[in-house]
Amino acid sequence: MSLNNLRLQGECIMKKNTVIYIGNFSFPLGNAAGKRVYANGKILKELGYKVIFIGVDKEVEKRDPLEATEKEYDGFVYYNFPYPRSNLDWANYPKIFNNLKSFLYDKKIIDNLAFVIYYGSPTLSLFNTKLIRFCKKQKIKVIADCVDWLTVKTNNFIFDMVKWLDNNYQKAYANKKTDGIIAISSYLSNYYKKSGCNTVIIPPLSPTDFSLEESRIMNNNKKSISYAGIPFRKGQQVKDISKLKDRIDKAIILLHQAKKCGCDFVFNIYGFTKDEYTKAIPQQKKFIDELGESIIFHGLKPNKEVVDSVIKSDFTILIRDVSRDTMAGFPTKVSESISCGTPVITTRTSDLENFIVEGTNGFFIDTINDEKATQKKINEILSYDSVKLKSIKKSCVESKIFYYRNYISDLASFIEKVK
C-alpha cells in the first residue's frame, strides 16, 4: 500500500488526530528512549497525526509548569516534567498525573486526542494505571510502548526491591490493560499476545536516512572500534560482573588478546571514564593497562559526537549474554550503528538474527561456547582491508533495514486494529 493511500486511509478513520507520547525519555536525542520515540513519532506524522511528546528533563525545576517547558524540534512540539531526583519525587505520581490532566484541559488538547502512547513512566508505574483509567473514561485509546523487562541489580536491596516491584507491575499488569502494545522484540510481542493483546513489533528505528558518503573509512591499517553506553552504576563497584547487560569486560578481554596476536586497532569507549570503569570493575585494570594506547575512554559526550565516532569507526562491538533482559529488549546500539554504515560485532540475543546478515552488515560471535573460535574470528575481522570494509559499510547503509519509513505500514495496520 502506498504512503498516500495510507494517509487517506488514516484520514478516513480519524476524527481526532492528536497523539500524546509520554514517558521517561529525553526527547529528541538525549538517550536511546528519546531516539526511539522520535522515530516512532515520525511514522505517526507521516500517517497524518499531530504528535506531542512529554518526557523528563534534569534541567527542569519542580516549580516549572509543564506548559512553560515547551520546545520544538523537527516540527514536533515537546514538553518535559522534571526528572525525579529523590524517592519522594518518584513516588509523587498523583501530582504529576494531575499536572498532566490540567495541561490537557488547559491546552484543549483533549478535545482532539485520538490516543495516548506511554513509554515507561515519568514516575512510578502507578502513574500509568491512573492514565489508563483516565483514557478509558474519556474514550481515548491508550497504547504501551514496551521496550524491555529488566532485572535490577545494585548494591541497594531496598532500591532493587522497589524497582523490581514497579517494573513487574507495569509489564505484567498495567500494560495488559491497554488497547495495544508496541513491542520492541518478538519476545515481548509473544508474551502479550498470550494475554490477547493487540501487538506490533517495532525495533529501534533510525529517524535519519544516512548516505554512503557519511560513512567514512579511515585510510590506515589501524582499525577503529567503538562502544557507547553506561553498563554499570557509576560510583559503585560491580559485585557480579556476569550480571552486566553489556559485557564490556568480555569485549576488552577479546581485544586485549587480539593485540597480543598482532592486531592493530584503537577501541574508543564513550559513556564513562577510565577511572569510573576501573572503580566499577577493578579486576580489569590489568587488561586496560596492557592495552595502553589501543583503548581510549572518552567519558560522557554529546550524542552528535558519539554518532560521529560510530560513523568513522570500522566496527562497533556489543557483547551480551542470553537472559530475559537481553532477549526482551533490542539494542539501539546495533540499529544505530548499521543505519549509519558501521557493521556490528555482536552476540545472538533479542531478534538480531532477523536483521544481521553475517559478513554483510555485521558478525556474530559466541563468547560462551567457543572462545577459541571467537578469538580467531575477531582477529580475522580486524585484518580486513579497506576495500572489503567499504563494501560492508555500503551494504549497511543501503539496506535501510532500520529506517523508519519501512515500518509505516506495520504501525498503520496496528493502529487500525486498536481504533
XYZ file of C-alpha atoms in Angstrom:
419
model
C 0.000 0.000 0.000
C 1.423 3.413 -0.957
C 2.082 6.151 1.582
C -0.637 8.342 0.026
C -3.159 5.525 0.391
C -2.115 5.024 3.987
C -2.631 8.722 4.657
C -6.052 8.670 3.009
C -6.973 5.574 4.976
C -5.845 7.307 8.159
C -7.830 10.441 7.377
C -10.960 8.367 6.798
C -10.784 6.657 10.173
C -9.563 9.688 12.128
C -11.906 12.239 13.600
C -9.297 13.193 16.167
C -5.678 13.380 15.123
C -3.575 14.356 18.153
C -1.312 11.847 19.872
C 0.358 12.294 23.251
C 3.595 10.315 23.601
C 4.573 10.368 27.281
C 7.202 8.661 29.403
C 10.689 8.557 30.855
C 12.530 9.593 27.701
C 14.703 12.556 26.818
C 13.340 13.838 23.532
C 14.661 14.011 20.879
C 18.212 12.681 21.132
C 19.036 12.729 24.840
C 19.027 8.953 25.221
C 18.066 5.752 23.405
C 14.469 6.181 24.575
C 14.316 9.678 23.110
C 15.611 8.440 19.766
C 13.061 5.628 19.708
C 10.016 7.772 20.341
C 11.323 10.393 17.902
C 11.487 7.829 15.074
C 8.080 6.409 16.004
C 6.710 9.938 16.066
C 7.923 10.486 12.508
C 5.897 7.454 11.411
C 2.799 8.819 13.133
C 3.372 12.192 11.495
C 3.546 10.511 8.083
C 0.164 8.935 8.889
C -1.374 12.350 9.491
C -1.189 12.597 13.276
C -0.028 15.580 15.290
C 2.352 14.142 17.887
C 3.120 15.909 21.175
C 5.921 14.499 23.305
C 6.055 14.761 27.097
C 9.270 13.418 28.584
C 11.567 14.147 31.518
C 14.494 16.543 31.798
C 17.023 17.028 34.592
C 17.210 20.722 33.727
C 13.532 21.302 34.513
C 12.731 22.519 38.021
C 9.853 21.209 40.127
C 8.170 24.588 40.162
C 8.125 24.887 36.358
C 4.612 24.332 34.948
C 4.506 21.846 32.094
C 3.429 24.430 29.522
C 6.445 26.610 30.410
C 8.820 23.873 29.199
C 7.548 23.953 25.614
C 10.159 23.479 22.899
C 10.131 22.428 19.261
C 12.307 20.074 17.254
C 11.882 18.939 13.653
C 8.265 20.107 13.603
C 7.393 18.366 16.900
C 6.307 20.259 19.996
C 7.547 18.708 23.219
C 7.373 19.303 26.964
C 9.156 17.903 29.989
C 8.403 17.012 33.568
C 11.334 17.337 35.993
C 13.409 14.184 36.244
C 12.771 12.563 39.665
C 15.714 13.359 41.955
C 14.582 11.633 45.136
C 12.437 8.762 46.356
C 9.699 11.283 47.135
C 9.818 12.552 43.548
C 9.455 9.013 42.187
C 6.502 8.333 44.468
C 4.763 11.616 43.663
C 2.859 10.176 40.688
C -0.555 11.668 41.690
C 0.818 15.218 41.439
C 2.477 14.522 38.072
C -0.731 12.977 36.770
C -2.839 15.930 37.946
C -0.399 18.265 36.201
C -0.859 16.265 33.017
C -4.656 16.450 33.244
C -4.583 20.218 33.835
C -2.270 20.616 30.856
C -4.512 18.563 28.565
C -7.624 20.500 29.515
C -5.965 23.919 29.561
C -4.443 23.448 26.123
C -7.723 21.928 24.856
C -5.645 19.008 23.587
C -8.105 16.522 24.997
C -10.825 17.605 22.555
C -8.754 16.319 19.652
C -6.873 13.498 21.363
C -7.002 10.245 19.378
C -4.795 8.156 21.634
C -2.009 8.231 24.188
C 1.198 6.208 23.996
C 3.227 5.736 27.130
C 6.869 4.695 27.178
C 7.732 3.528 30.677
C 6.600 6.152 33.161
C 7.805 9.600 34.278
C 7.379 8.364 37.877
C 6.290 5.072 39.437
C 4.206 2.852 37.162
C 1.089 3.577 39.199
C 1.044 6.730 37.080
C 0.235 4.531 34.080
C -2.705 2.924 35.871
C -4.194 6.358 36.528
C -3.504 7.287 32.910
C -5.232 4.153 31.588
C -8.310 4.735 33.757
C -8.472 8.357 32.688
C -8.221 7.452 28.988
C -10.886 4.751 29.282
C -13.244 7.222 30.934
C -12.609 9.778 28.188
C -12.928 7.097 25.465
C -9.333 7.695 24.420
C -7.270 4.731 23.245
C -4.070 4.078 25.195
C -1.028 2.158 23.912
C 2.073 0.939 25.731
C 5.451 1.176 24.014
C 7.224 -1.724 25.727
C 10.978 -1.977 25.198
C 12.413 -4.114 27.999
C 11.892 -6.280 31.048
C 14.912 -5.540 33.170
C 16.397 -7.203 36.208
C 17.669 -4.503 38.558
C 20.853 -5.361 40.464
C 22.579 -2.661 42.519
C 24.174 -2.528 45.955
C 20.923 -1.235 47.468
C 18.497 -4.024 48.373
C 15.558 -1.686 49.073
C 16.067 0.171 45.778
C 16.274 -3.134 43.901
C 13.068 -4.388 45.506
C 11.105 -1.221 44.716
C 12.335 -1.214 41.111
C 11.555 -4.929 40.757
C 8.000 -4.444 42.017
C 7.476 -1.354 39.875
C 8.882 -2.988 36.745
C 6.886 -6.183 37.109
C 3.710 -4.288 37.951
C 3.984 -2.332 34.725
C 4.989 -5.237 32.465
C 2.761 -7.968 33.909
C -0.301 -5.921 34.885
C -0.626 -2.331 33.667
C 0.423 -2.941 30.059
C -2.207 -5.671 29.670
C -4.921 -3.105 30.462
C -4.075 -1.002 27.411
C -5.609 -1.188 23.937
C -2.374 -2.317 22.328
C 1.344 -2.900 22.714
C 4.153 -1.564 20.550
C 6.769 -4.228 21.341
C 10.435 -3.803 20.618
C 11.002 -7.558 20.235
C 9.244 -10.804 19.401
C 9.886 -11.945 22.997
C 7.660 -9.149 24.339
C 5.162 -9.415 21.493
C 4.669 -13.139 22.122
C 4.271 -12.561 25.855
C 1.453 -10.040 25.378
C -0.188 -11.984 22.569
C -0.743 -14.839 25.024
C -2.918 -12.430 27.029
C -4.924 -11.465 23.943
C -3.278 -8.062 23.444
C -3.000 -6.337 20.076
C 0.719 -6.075 19.325
C 3.116 -4.840 16.679
C 6.884 -5.334 16.647
C 8.802 -2.126 16.014
C 12.578 -2.356 16.628
C 14.565 0.796 17.473
C 14.476 2.795 14.246
C 16.586 5.477 12.649
C 14.858 8.832 12.060
C 17.714 9.727 9.673
C 18.428 8.404 6.193
C 22.233 8.183 6.173
C 24.217 8.277 2.948
C 27.285 6.263 1.959
C 29.345 9.470 1.864
C 28.675 9.960 5.585
C 30.004 6.501 6.406
C 33.723 7.099 6.391
C 36.702 4.753 6.427
C 39.969 5.878 7.942
C 42.794 5.401 5.442
C 45.238 3.479 7.629
C 45.827 -0.076 8.767
C 44.771 0.638 12.345
C 41.149 -0.419 12.775
C 38.765 1.752 14.760
C 36.244 0.048 17.048
C 33.696 1.855 19.196
C 31.304 1.211 22.053
C 28.888 3.694 23.609
C 26.868 3.091 26.745
C 26.841 3.041 30.541
C 26.588 -0.636 31.560
C 27.054 -0.073 35.307
C 26.067 2.374 38.037
C 28.842 4.942 38.321
C 30.496 5.255 41.697
C 29.771 1.656 42.690
C 31.823 -1.493 42.310
C 30.080 -4.205 40.326
C 29.516 -7.142 42.673
C 28.713 -9.717 39.992
C 30.258 -8.918 36.628
C 28.199 -11.670 34.972
C 25.043 -9.620 35.615
C 26.141 -6.751 33.375
C 23.756 -6.309 30.467
C 26.559 -5.132 28.169
C 29.590 -7.355 28.737
C 32.141 -4.646 28.053
C 34.564 -6.721 30.150
C 34.423 -9.549 27.602
C 35.000 -7.120 24.734
C 38.108 -5.767 26.459
C 39.486 -9.273 27.076
C 38.943 -10.247 23.414
C 40.643 -7.094 22.170
C 43.471 -7.482 24.683
C 44.166 -10.935 23.247
C 43.825 -9.602 19.678
C 46.544 -7.055 20.388
C 48.815 -9.819 21.698
C 48.188 -11.599 18.371
C 49.424 -8.533 16.454
C 46.147 -6.786 15.578
C 46.458 -3.025 15.281
C 43.392 -1.098 16.466
C 42.035 1.593 18.744
C 38.992 0.894 20.914
C 37.016 4.076 21.605
C 34.689 3.904 24.597
C 32.018 6.556 25.193
C 29.891 6.920 28.304
C 32.369 6.612 31.144
C 35.983 7.414 32.016
C 38.877 5.058 32.686
C 38.712 5.846 36.410
C 34.956 5.178 36.505
C 35.468 1.841 34.788
C 38.346 0.603 36.924
C 36.443 1.622 40.061
C 33.410 -0.375 38.895
C 35.413 -3.371 37.623
C 38.868 -3.214 39.263
C 39.810 -6.714 38.057
C 40.047 -5.320 34.526
C 42.776 -2.784 35.330
C 45.499 -5.196 34.180
C 43.948 -5.516 30.701
C 43.379 -1.763 30.455
C 46.994 -1.004 31.335
C 48.353 -3.554 28.876
C 46.116 -2.263 26.061
C 47.739 1.141 26.551
C 47.053 3.499 23.649
C 44.875 0.873 21.973
C 41.972 1.809 24.264
C 40.633 5.324 24.839
C 37.950 6.247 27.360
C 36.194 9.428 26.214
C 33.704 9.726 29.078
C 30.191 11.087 28.652
C 29.927 13.069 25.407
C 27.113 14.768 23.424
C 25.056 12.479 21.188
C 26.341 14.123 17.998
C 29.965 13.438 18.918
C 29.205 9.803 19.731
C 27.304 9.238 16.473
C 30.130 10.854 14.519
C 32.580 8.467 16.165
C 30.394 5.496 15.210
C 30.213 6.748 11.622
C 34.004 6.995 11.445
C 34.559 3.602 13.072
C 35.278 0.427 11.153
C 33.212 -1.595 13.635
C 31.156 -1.311 16.776
C 31.123 -4.101 19.335
C 28.362 -5.226 21.676
C 28.562 -8.410 23.715
C 25.547 -9.568 25.695
C 24.796 -12.881 27.379
C 21.431 -14.558 26.820
C 18.937 -13.640 29.557
C 15.404 -12.292 29.832
C 16.879 -8.778 29.869
C 18.730 -9.215 26.586
C 16.000 -11.218 24.839
C 13.153 -8.882 25.789
C 14.986 -5.740 24.703
C 16.630 -4.762 21.431
C 19.955 -2.890 21.388
C 19.613 0.604 19.929
C 23.409 0.486 19.574
C 23.023 -2.122 16.832
C 20.296 -0.376 14.822
C 22.077 2.975 15.052
C 25.424 1.528 14.018
C 24.108 -0.338 10.979
C 21.942 2.633 9.947
C 24.919 4.963 9.768
C 27.065 2.438 7.908
C 29.138 0.678 10.553
C 28.987 -3.127 10.888
C 28.456 -4.627 14.335
C 30.331 -7.395 16.097
C 27.787 -8.880 18.487
C 26.222 -11.931 20.126
C 22.947 -13.688 19.273
C 20.379 -12.008 21.514
C 16.940 -10.463 21.013
C 15.812 -10.556 17.354
C 19.257 -9.718 15.942
C 19.339 -12.835 13.760
C 16.404 -11.373 11.823
C 18.407 -8.254 10.962
C 22.099 -9.082 10.836
C 23.427 -10.877 7.769
C 26.753 -12.476 8.634
C 29.630 -10.701 6.905
C 27.279 -8.253 5.189
C 26.221 -5.809 7.891
C 27.645 -7.490 10.981
C 29.236 -10.501 12.624
C 28.031 -12.922 15.282
C 30.402 -14.235 17.911
C 29.924 -16.796 20.679
C 31.686 -15.866 23.903
C 30.173 -18.749 25.886
C 30.631 -21.999 23.968
C 33.670 -21.499 21.751
C 36.163 -18.925 22.997
C 38.985 -20.057 20.692
C 36.828 -19.775 17.559
C 35.563 -16.404 18.725
C 39.073 -15.078 19.251
C 40.148 -16.359 15.842
C 37.138 -14.669 14.236
C 37.858 -11.359 15.971
C 41.448 -11.452 14.739
C 40.279 -12.176 11.170
C 37.719 -9.358 11.215
C 40.353 -6.892 12.392
C 42.546 -7.867 9.447
C 40.026 -6.822 6.755
C 41.388 -4.417 4.156
C 39.774 -1.092 3.233
C 38.170 -2.486 0.048
C 36.303 -5.168 1.979
C 35.340 -2.715 4.720
C 33.950 -0.239 2.213
C 31.790 -2.987 0.683
C 30.413 -3.934 4.098
C 29.728 -0.312 5.041
C 27.941 0.151 1.710
C 25.722 -2.848 2.497
C 24.890 -1.414 5.921
C 23.813 1.975 4.599
C 21.925 0.685 1.566
C 19.937 -1.929 3.473
C 17.979 0.794 5.348
C 16.786 -2.100 7.470
C 16.052 0.176 10.428
C 14.866 3.262 8.529
C 11.551 4.443 9.978
C 9.762 4.720 6.626
C 9.991 0.945 6.208
C 7.686 0.472 9.204
C 4.893 2.885 8.293
C 2.516 0.199 7.054
C 3.152 -2.001 10.122
C 2.230 0.773 12.535
C -0.701 1.900 10.387
C -2.223 -1.609 10.415
C -1.722 -1.863 14.167
C -3.417 1.482 14.838
C -6.366 0.493 12.682
C -6.851 -2.620 14.842
C -6.556 -0.598 18.032
C -9.054 2.028 16.897
